């Protein structure tokens, strides 16, 4: 880069972690969403709004986006921070602050606010219908089980499965790639994460909580330099994760899942939900950046 400044060390790690966490459909289905949508239309005023929010909450659980959103808390608490220096500078104070800022209920309520604003009932119903099906339920089961596995286990077993599939069943890997492309793909994921990162770093610099100074243009230039490597890493991690998660599903099931995700209406569902997830993430990291100013840097004894 022309200015000769060095990129904050956390940028690459943050892009990799956030990108590899992006998944397919997940969650738990309670079985009554279609009826709930009908009942909401029969109510009025506050009762209707409350019922509508319960429908959206059930839908987030159905698709697993409640897990994707609430897991942002653990990611923020366990990571080094967006700039790569927060955890070292503030220690346990940073962890406690991240836990508070990324409150699960707060994030879910914000997501529901946005769903109410941007998601028509037809999209909610379409997604719910698929995940309430027999295939949807079986996918939910393996996806929930994958969530419970350790990251090391998923990576190690997933890498072995990818090597095996490359030799014995390359069509399966092609299906996994097509599934990921259908719900936004690597390029869209990186673009969204870059915006989250830039918003955080601008807020952190404004609050004086990082020891570097970049203009927005300089930050975007740094991101642009890193994007090719990030895209490669995110794509690789996504395939590894899919191989692990769906290892016990049949080829026919995976092909049917691919067809479902390639449906234009389902793509609209994921477009809306992905945008909501990234907006929640960006808002929380901006708040975190500002509140870091109230922490005292830790000192070594």
mmCIF file of C-alpha atoms in Angstrom:
data_model
loop_
_atom_site.group_PDB
_atom_site.id
_atom_site.type_symbol
_atom_site.label_atom_id
_atom_site.label_comp_id
_atom_site.label_asym_id
_atom_site.label_seq_id
_atom_site.Cartn_x
_atom_site.Cartn_y
_atom_site.Cartn_z
ATOM 1 C CA UNK A 1 0.000 0.000 0.000
ATOM 2 C CA UNK A 2 1.247 3.498 -0.824
ATOM 3 C CA UNK A 3 1.255 4.860 2.733
ATOM 4 C CA UNK A 4 3.482 2.032 4.012
ATOM 5 C CA UNK A 5 1.224 1.428 7.030
ATOM 6 C CA UNK A 6 0.812 -2.107 8.298
ATOM 7 C CA UNK A 7 -2.579 -3.774 8.529
ATOM 8 C CA UNK A 8 -4.018 -4.429 12.001
ATOM 9 C CA UNK A 9 -3.082 -8.012 12.817
ATOM 10 C CA UNK A 10 -6.606 -9.127 13.658
ATOM 11 C CA UNK A 11 -8.126 -8.430 10.257
ATOM 12 C CA UNK A 12 -7.060 -11.665 8.588
ATOM 13 C CA UNK A 13 -8.027 -13.793 11.592
ATOM 14 C CA UNK A 14 -11.407 -12.117 11.892
ATOM 15 C CA UNK A 15 -12.247 -12.616 8.235
ATOM 16 C CA UNK A 16 -11.240 -16.281 8.414
ATOM 17 C CA UNK A 17 -13.189 -16.984 11.601
ATOM 18 C CA UNK A 18 -16.318 -15.178 10.549
ATOM 19 C CA UNK A 19 -16.300 -16.580 7.026
ATOM 20 C CA UNK A 20 -15.772 -20.167 8.119
ATOM 21 C CA UNK A 21 -18.621 -19.854 10.617
ATOM 22 C CA UNK A 22 -21.134 -19.147 7.882
ATOM 23 C CA UNK A 23 -23.336 -22.189 7.545
ATOM 24 C CA UNK A 24 -26.336 -23.613 5.754
ATOM 25 C CA UNK A 25 -29.745 -24.168 7.351
ATOM 26 C CA UNK A 26 -29.854 -25.042 11.087
ATOM 27 C CA UNK A 27 -32.181 -25.118 14.068
ATOM 28 C CA UNK A 28 -35.142 -26.727 15.799
ATOM 29 C CA UNK A 29 -38.644 -26.948 14.358
ATOM 30 C CA UNK A 30 -41.669 -26.722 16.678
ATOM 31 C CA UNK A 31 -44.215 -27.723 14.036
ATOM 32 C CA UNK A 32 -46.877 -24.969 14.224
ATOM 33 C CA UNK A 33 -45.517 -22.072 12.186
ATOM 34 C CA UNK A 34 -48.062 -22.255 9.377
ATOM 35 C CA UNK A 35 -50.967 -22.072 11.824
ATOM 36 C CA UNK A 36 -49.252 -19.257 13.695
ATOM 37 C CA UNK A 37 -49.025 -17.149 10.548
ATOM 38 C CA UNK A 38 -52.771 -17.567 10.009
ATOM 39 C CA UNK A 39 -53.586 -16.681 13.618
ATOM 40 C CA UNK A 40 -51.424 -13.552 13.502
ATOM 41 C CA UNK A 41 -53.468 -12.269 10.593
ATOM 42 C CA UNK A 42 -56.623 -12.586 12.740
ATOM 43 C CA UNK A 43 -55.275 -10.462 15.595
ATOM 44 C CA UNK A 44 -54.917 -6.710 15.846
ATOM 45 C CA UNK A 45 -52.780 -4.094 17.553
ATOM 46 C CA UNK A 46 -50.364 -5.103 20.284
ATOM 47 C CA UNK A 47 -51.578 -8.701 20.338
ATOM 48 C CA UNK A 48 -50.835 -9.101 16.643
ATOM 49 C CA UNK A 49 -47.365 -7.582 16.999
ATOM 50 C CA UNK A 50 -46.546 -9.864 19.926
ATOM 51 C CA UNK A 51 -47.778 -12.928 18.064
ATOM 52 C CA UNK A 52 -45.842 -11.903 14.972
ATOM 53 C CA UNK A 53 -42.630 -11.661 17.004
ATOM 54 C CA UNK A 54 -43.170 -15.162 18.355
ATOM 55 C CA UNK A 55 -43.574 -16.429 14.790
ATOM 56 C CA UNK A 56 -40.297 -14.803 13.786
ATOM 57 C CA UNK A 57 -38.521 -16.164 16.861
ATOM 58 C CA UNK A 58 -39.746 -19.678 16.030
ATOM 59 C CA UNK A 59 -38.569 -19.217 12.465
ATOM 60 C CA UNK A 60 -35.079 -18.152 13.592
ATOM 61 C CA UNK A 61 -34.925 -21.310 15.675
ATOM 62 C CA UNK A 62 -36.174 -23.382 12.750
ATOM 63 C CA UNK A 63 -33.486 -22.185 10.355
ATOM 64 C CA UNK A 64 -30.737 -22.046 12.973
ATOM 65 C CA UNK A 65 -30.151 -18.340 12.576
ATOM 66 C CA UNK A 66 -30.832 -17.948 16.293
ATOM 67 C CA UNK A 67 -27.692 -20.039 16.859
ATOM 68 C CA UNK A 68 -25.738 -18.090 14.250
ATOM 69 C CA UNK A 69 -26.707 -14.831 15.940
ATOM 70 C CA UNK A 70 -26.259 -15.829 19.576
ATOM 71 C CA UNK A 71 -22.950 -17.562 18.823
ATOM 72 C CA UNK A 72 -21.548 -14.124 17.973
ATOM 73 C CA UNK A 73 -21.188 -13.674 21.728
ATOM 74 C CA UNK A 74 -18.826 -16.625 22.122
ATOM 75 C CA UNK A 75 -16.864 -15.596 19.036
ATOM 76 C CA UNK A 76 -16.369 -12.107 20.437
ATOM 77 C CA UNK A 77 -15.419 -13.393 23.893
ATOM 78 C CA UNK A 78 -12.946 -16.003 22.702
ATOM 79 C CA UNK A 79 -11.261 -14.111 19.847
ATOM 80 C CA UNK A 80 -8.394 -11.637 19.947
ATOM 81 C CA UNK A 81 -10.694 -8.800 18.899
ATOM 82 C CA UNK A 82 -11.231 -7.192 15.524
ATOM 83 C CA UNK A 83 -7.966 -5.270 15.587
ATOM 84 C CA UNK A 84 -5.983 -8.166 17.037
ATOM 85 C CA UNK A 85 -4.955 -6.376 20.212
ATOM 86 C CA UNK A 86 -8.045 -5.980 22.420
ATOM 87 C CA UNK A 87 -7.722 -9.237 24.362
ATOM 88 C CA UNK A 88 -4.046 -8.574 25.086
ATOM 89 C CA UNK A 89 -4.623 -4.945 26.046
ATOM 90 C CA UNK A 90 -7.650 -5.429 28.294
ATOM 91 C CA UNK A 91 -7.551 -9.100 29.335
ATOM 92 C CA UNK A 92 -10.555 -10.381 31.289
ATOM 93 C CA UNK A 93 -12.185 -6.945 31.129
ATOM 94 C CA UNK A 94 -12.512 -7.359 27.369
ATOM 95 C CA UNK A 95 -14.097 -10.798 27.751
ATOM 96 C CA UNK A 96 -16.616 -9.487 30.290
ATOM 97 C CA UNK A 97 -17.467 -6.485 28.125
ATOM 98 C CA UNK A 98 -17.919 -8.636 25.008
ATOM 99 C CA UNK A 99 -20.235 -10.948 26.951
ATOM 100 C CA UNK A 100 -22.368 -7.993 27.984
ATOM 101 C CA UNK A 101 -22.426 -6.191 24.628
ATOM 102 C CA UNK A 102 -23.256 -9.370 22.697
ATOM 103 C CA UNK A 103 -26.229 -10.234 24.880
ATOM 104 C CA UNK A 104 -28.139 -13.081 23.152
ATOM 105 C CA UNK A 105 -31.632 -11.792 23.927
ATOM 106 C CA UNK A 106 -30.754 -8.300 22.783
ATOM 107 C CA UNK A 107 -29.351 -9.625 19.503
ATOM 108 C CA UNK A 108 -32.320 -11.897 18.859
ATOM 109 C CA UNK A 109 -34.784 -9.083 19.537
ATOM 110 C CA UNK A 110 -32.875 -6.835 17.133
ATOM 111 C CA UNK A 111 -32.956 -9.569 14.497
ATOM 112 C CA UNK A 112 -36.699 -9.952 14.973
ATOM 113 C CA UNK A 113 -37.136 -6.181 14.580
ATOM 114 C CA UNK A 114 -35.394 -6.378 11.215
ATOM 115 C CA UNK A 115 -37.282 -9.486 10.132
ATOM 116 C CA UNK A 116 -40.550 -7.677 10.787
ATOM 117 C CA UNK A 117 -39.348 -4.817 8.600
ATOM 118 C CA UNK A 118 -37.938 -6.737 5.625
ATOM 119 C CA UNK A 119 -39.317 -10.304 5.477
ATOM 120 C CA UNK A 120 -42.758 -10.893 3.990
ATOM 121 C CA UNK A 121 -44.804 -13.807 5.285
ATOM 122 C CA UNK A 122 -44.302 -15.686 2.021
ATOM 123 C CA UNK A 123 -40.548 -15.964 2.631
ATOM 124 C CA UNK A 124 -41.031 -16.998 6.240
ATOM 125 C CA UNK A 125 -43.536 -19.637 5.165
ATOM 126 C CA UNK A 126 -41.300 -20.970 2.383
ATOM 127 C CA UNK A 127 -38.356 -21.513 4.686
ATOM 128 C CA UNK A 128 -40.525 -23.010 7.399
ATOM 129 C CA UNK A 129 -42.176 -25.460 5.000
ATOM 130 C CA UNK A 130 -38.837 -26.889 3.937
ATOM 131 C CA UNK A 131 -37.347 -27.250 7.398
ATOM 132 C CA UNK A 132 -40.560 -28.830 8.719
ATOM 133 C CA UNK A 133 -40.291 -31.593 6.094
ATOM 134 C CA UNK A 134 -38.789 -35.011 6.791
ATOM 135 C CA UNK A 135 -35.572 -34.046 5.006
ATOM 136 C CA UNK A 136 -35.485 -30.699 6.766
ATOM 137 C CA UNK A 137 -35.830 -32.383 10.152
ATOM 138 C CA UNK A 138 -33.000 -34.817 9.406
ATOM 139 C CA UNK A 139 -30.785 -31.968 8.242
ATOM 140 C CA UNK A 140 -31.590 -30.061 11.417
ATOM 141 C CA UNK A 141 -30.539 -33.080 13.496
ATOM 142 C CA UNK A 142 -27.093 -33.403 11.911
ATOM 143 C CA UNK A 143 -26.541 -29.654 11.884
ATOM 144 C CA UNK A 144 -27.351 -29.398 15.584
ATOM 145 C CA UNK A 145 -24.970 -32.279 16.300
ATOM 146 C CA UNK A 146 -22.243 -30.496 14.326
ATOM 147 C CA UNK A 147 -22.698 -27.406 16.490
ATOM 148 C CA UNK A 148 -21.881 -29.493 19.565
ATOM 149 C CA UNK A 149 -18.595 -30.821 18.159
ATOM 150 C CA UNK A 150 -15.325 -29.079 18.894
ATOM 151 C CA UNK A 151 -13.711 -26.964 16.204
ATOM 152 C CA UNK A 152 -10.658 -29.234 16.207
ATOM 153 C CA UNK A 153 -12.794 -32.313 15.677
ATOM 154 C CA UNK A 154 -14.729 -30.738 12.825
ATOM 155 C CA UNK A 155 -11.564 -29.603 11.097
ATOM 156 C CA UNK A 156 -9.610 -32.831 11.486
ATOM 157 C CA UNK A 157 -12.419 -35.165 10.453
ATOM 158 C CA UNK A 158 -13.704 -32.762 7.813
ATOM 159 C CA UNK A 159 -10.301 -32.506 6.142
ATOM 160 C CA UNK A 160 -10.026 -36.307 6.020
ATOM 161 C CA UNK A 161 -13.501 -36.582 4.527
ATOM 162 C CA UNK A 162 -12.733 -33.992 1.859
ATOM 163 C CA UNK A 163 -9.603 -35.903 0.816
ATOM 164 C CA UNK A 164 -11.631 -39.108 0.619
ATOM 165 C CA UNK A 165 -14.483 -37.520 -1.336
ATOM 166 C CA UNK A 166 -12.061 -35.961 -3.809
ATOM 167 C CA UNK A 167 -11.048 -39.485 -4.797
ATOM 168 C CA UNK A 168 -14.272 -41.442 -4.387
ATOM 169 C CA UNK A 169 -17.172 -39.012 -4.814
ATOM 170 C CA UNK A 170 -16.223 -35.625 -6.318
ATOM 171 C CA UNK A 171 -19.856 -34.955 -7.215
ATOM 172 C CA UNK A 172 -20.566 -34.670 -3.487
ATOM 173 C CA UNK A 173 -18.014 -31.886 -3.159
ATOM 174 C CA UNK A 174 -19.590 -30.171 -6.158
ATOM 175 C CA UNK A 175 -22.961 -30.318 -4.378
ATOM 176 C CA UNK A 176 -21.458 -28.760 -1.249
ATOM 177 C CA UNK A 177 -19.982 -25.935 -3.289
ATOM 178 C CA UNK A 178 -23.264 -25.330 -5.083
ATOM 179 C CA UNK A 179 -25.102 -25.253 -1.738
ATOM 180 C CA UNK A 180 -22.782 -22.586 -0.415
ATOM 181 C CA UNK A 181 -23.040 -20.562 -3.617
ATOM 182 C CA UNK A 182 -26.829 -20.720 -3.398
ATOM 183 C CA UNK A 183 -26.977 -19.018 -0.008
ATOM 184 C CA UNK A 184 -24.636 -16.173 -0.869
ATOM 185 C CA UNK A 185 -21.256 -17.671 -1.650
ATOM 186 C CA UNK A 186 -17.807 -16.668 -0.494
ATOM 187 C CA UNK A 187 -17.698 -13.314 -2.281
ATOM 188 C CA UNK A 188 -20.851 -12.047 -0.599
ATOM 189 C CA UNK A 189 -19.654 -13.305 2.773
ATOM 190 C CA UNK A 190 -16.321 -11.541 2.500
ATOM 191 C CA UNK A 191 -17.957 -8.295 1.389
ATOM 192 C CA UNK A 192 -20.260 -8.358 4.397
ATOM 193 C CA UNK A 193 -17.500 -9.178 6.872
ATOM 194 C CA UNK A 194 -15.287 -6.450 5.435
ATOM 195 C CA UNK A 195 -18.039 -3.906 6.086
ATOM 196 C CA UNK A 196 -18.407 -5.156 9.666
ATOM 197 C CA UNK A 197 -14.655 -4.873 10.178
ATOM 198 C CA UNK A 198 -14.448 -1.356 8.738
ATOM 199 C CA UNK A 199 -17.347 -0.116 10.859
ATOM 200 C CA UNK A 200 -15.703 -1.532 13.969
ATOM 201 C CA UNK A 201 -12.267 -0.102 13.279
ATOM 202 C CA UNK A 202 -13.640 3.337 12.438
ATOM 203 C CA UNK A 203 -15.590 3.334 15.700
ATOM 204 C CA UNK A 204 -12.537 2.119 17.628
ATOM 205 C CA UNK A 205 -10.308 4.814 16.148
ATOM 206 C CA UNK A 206 -12.920 7.466 16.909
ATOM 207 C CA UNK A 207 -13.012 6.253 20.525
ATOM 208 C CA UNK A 208 -9.217 6.166 20.747
ATOM 209 C CA UNK A 209 -9.155 2.493 21.742
ATOM 210 C CA UNK A 210 -6.639 1.290 19.133
ATOM 211 C CA UNK A 211 -3.059 2.422 18.624
ATOM 212 C CA UNK A 212 -3.216 3.010 14.885
ATOM 213 C CA UNK A 213 -4.919 5.498 12.619
ATOM 214 C CA UNK A 214 -6.242 4.857 9.120
ATOM 215 C CA UNK A 215 -8.678 6.650 6.902
ATOM 216 C CA UNK A 216 -11.648 4.686 5.605
ATOM 217 C CA UNK A 217 -10.026 4.617 2.162
ATOM 218 C CA UNK A 218 -6.832 3.174 3.620
ATOM 219 C CA UNK A 219 -8.791 0.507 5.506
ATOM 220 C CA UNK A 220 -10.593 -0.490 2.330
ATOM 221 C CA UNK A 221 -7.263 -0.735 0.502
ATOM 222 C CA UNK A 222 -5.909 -3.019 3.222
ATOM 223 C CA UNK A 223 -8.999 -5.217 2.984
ATOM 224 C CA UNK A 224 -8.741 -5.370 -0.789
ATOM 225 C CA UNK A 225 -5.173 -6.661 -0.519
ATOM 226 C CA UNK A 226 -6.254 -9.422 1.852
ATOM 227 C CA UNK A 227 -9.452 -10.490 0.125
ATOM 228 C CA UNK A 228 -8.002 -13.131 -2.260
ATOM 229 C CA UNK A 229 -6.356 -15.054 0.571
ATOM 230 C CA UNK A 230 -9.444 -14.706 2.748
ATOM 231 C CA UNK A 231 -11.743 -15.984 0.032
ATOM 232 C CA UNK A 232 -9.555 -19.045 -0.456
ATOM 233 C CA UNK A 233 -9.484 -19.803 3.256
ATOM 234 C CA UNK A 234 -13.211 -19.256 3.762
ATOM 235 C CA UNK A 235 -14.092 -21.454 0.780
ATOM 236 C CA UNK A 236 -11.829 -24.214 2.074
ATOM 237 C CA UNK A 237 -13.227 -24.042 5.609
ATOM 238 C CA UNK A 238 -16.789 -24.076 4.321
ATOM 239 C CA UNK A 239 -16.228 -27.273 2.330
ATOM 240 C CA UNK A 240 -14.523 -28.912 5.309
ATOM 241 C CA UNK A 241 -17.411 -27.944 7.568
ATOM 242 C CA UNK A 242 -20.015 -29.259 5.134
ATOM 243 C CA UNK A 243 -18.149 -32.565 4.707
ATOM 244 C CA UNK A 244 -18.134 -33.052 8.467
ATOM 245 C CA UNK A 245 -21.706 -31.939 9.098
ATOM 246 C CA UNK A 246 -23.365 -33.990 6.361
ATOM 247 C CA UNK A 247 -21.078 -37.024 6.478
ATOM 248 C CA UNK A 248 -23.908 -39.412 7.366
ATOM 249 C CA UNK A 249 -26.430 -38.041 4.877
ATOM 250 C CA UNK A 250 -27.023 -39.884 1.627
ATOM 251 C CA UNK A 251 -26.061 -38.499 -1.763
ATOM 252 C CA UNK A 252 -29.777 -38.279 -2.590
ATOM 253 C CA UNK A 253 -30.444 -36.199 0.514
ATOM 254 C CA UNK A 254 -27.620 -33.806 -0.305
ATOM 255 C CA UNK A 255 -28.811 -33.463 -3.895
ATOM 256 C CA UNK A 256 -32.320 -32.689 -2.637
ATOM 257 C CA UNK A 257 -30.918 -30.107 -0.206
ATOM 258 C CA UNK A 258 -28.991 -28.505 -3.032
ATOM 259 C CA UNK A 259 -32.204 -28.280 -5.080
ATOM 260 C CA UNK A 260 -34.020 -26.669 -2.156
ATOM 261 C CA UNK A 261 -31.299 -24.073 -1.617
ATOM 262 C CA UNK A 262 -31.141 -23.266 -5.331
ATOM 263 C CA UNK A 263 -34.830 -22.363 -5.343
ATOM 264 C CA UNK A 264 -35.054 -18.588 -5.992
ATOM 265 C CA UNK A 265 -37.458 -18.088 -3.087
ATOM 266 C CA UNK A 266 -35.132 -19.874 -0.674
ATOM 267 C CA UNK A 267 -32.280 -17.729 -1.931
ATOM 268 C CA UNK A 268 -34.345 -14.654 -1.020
ATOM 269 C CA UNK A 269 -34.864 -16.144 2.448
ATOM 270 C CA UNK A 270 -31.136 -16.504 2.969
ATOM 271 C CA UNK A 271 -30.339 -13.146 1.440
ATOM 272 C CA UNK A 272 -32.586 -11.486 4.013
ATOM 273 C CA UNK A 273 -31.340 -13.550 6.949
ATOM 274 C CA UNK A 274 -27.685 -13.115 6.048
ATOM 275 C CA UNK A 275 -28.163 -9.352 5.834
ATOM 276 C CA UNK A 276 -29.864 -9.344 9.231
ATOM 277 C CA UNK A 277 -27.097 -11.409 10.817
ATOM 278 C CA UNK A 278 -24.358 -9.140 9.511
ATOM 279 C CA UNK A 279 -26.224 -5.998 10.555
ATOM 280 C CA UNK A 280 -26.588 -7.332 14.096
ATOM 281 C CA UNK A 281 -22.890 -8.203 14.089
ATOM 282 C CA UNK A 282 -21.855 -4.774 12.839
ATOM 283 C CA UNK A 283 -24.019 -2.927 15.360
ATOM 284 C CA UNK A 284 -22.687 -4.934 18.317
ATOM 285 C CA UNK A 285 -19.048 -4.503 17.283
ATOM 286 C CA UNK A 286 -19.547 -0.760 16.905
ATOM 287 C CA UNK A 287 -20.934 -0.627 20.455
ATOM 288 C CA UNK A 288 -18.040 -2.775 21.688
ATOM 289 C CA UNK A 289 -15.509 -0.466 20.050
ATOM 290 C CA UNK A 290 -16.953 2.582 21.775
ATOM 291 C CA UNK A 291 -17.142 0.938 25.192
ATOM 292 C CA UNK A 292 -13.528 -0.185 25.124
ATOM 293 C CA UNK A 293 -12.661 3.417 25.961
ATOM 294 C CA UNK A 294 -14.018 2.816 29.456
ATOM 295 C CA UNK A 295 -11.621 -0.056 30.176
ATOM 296 C CA UNK A 296 -8.205 0.252 31.771
ATOM 297 C CA UNK A 297 -5.365 -1.519 29.919
ATOM 298 C CA UNK A 298 -4.059 -4.468 31.922
ATOM 299 C CA UNK A 299 -0.505 -4.361 33.256
ATOM 300 C CA UNK A 300 1.889 -7.245 33.700
ATOM 301 C CA UNK A 301 2.964 -8.064 37.240
#
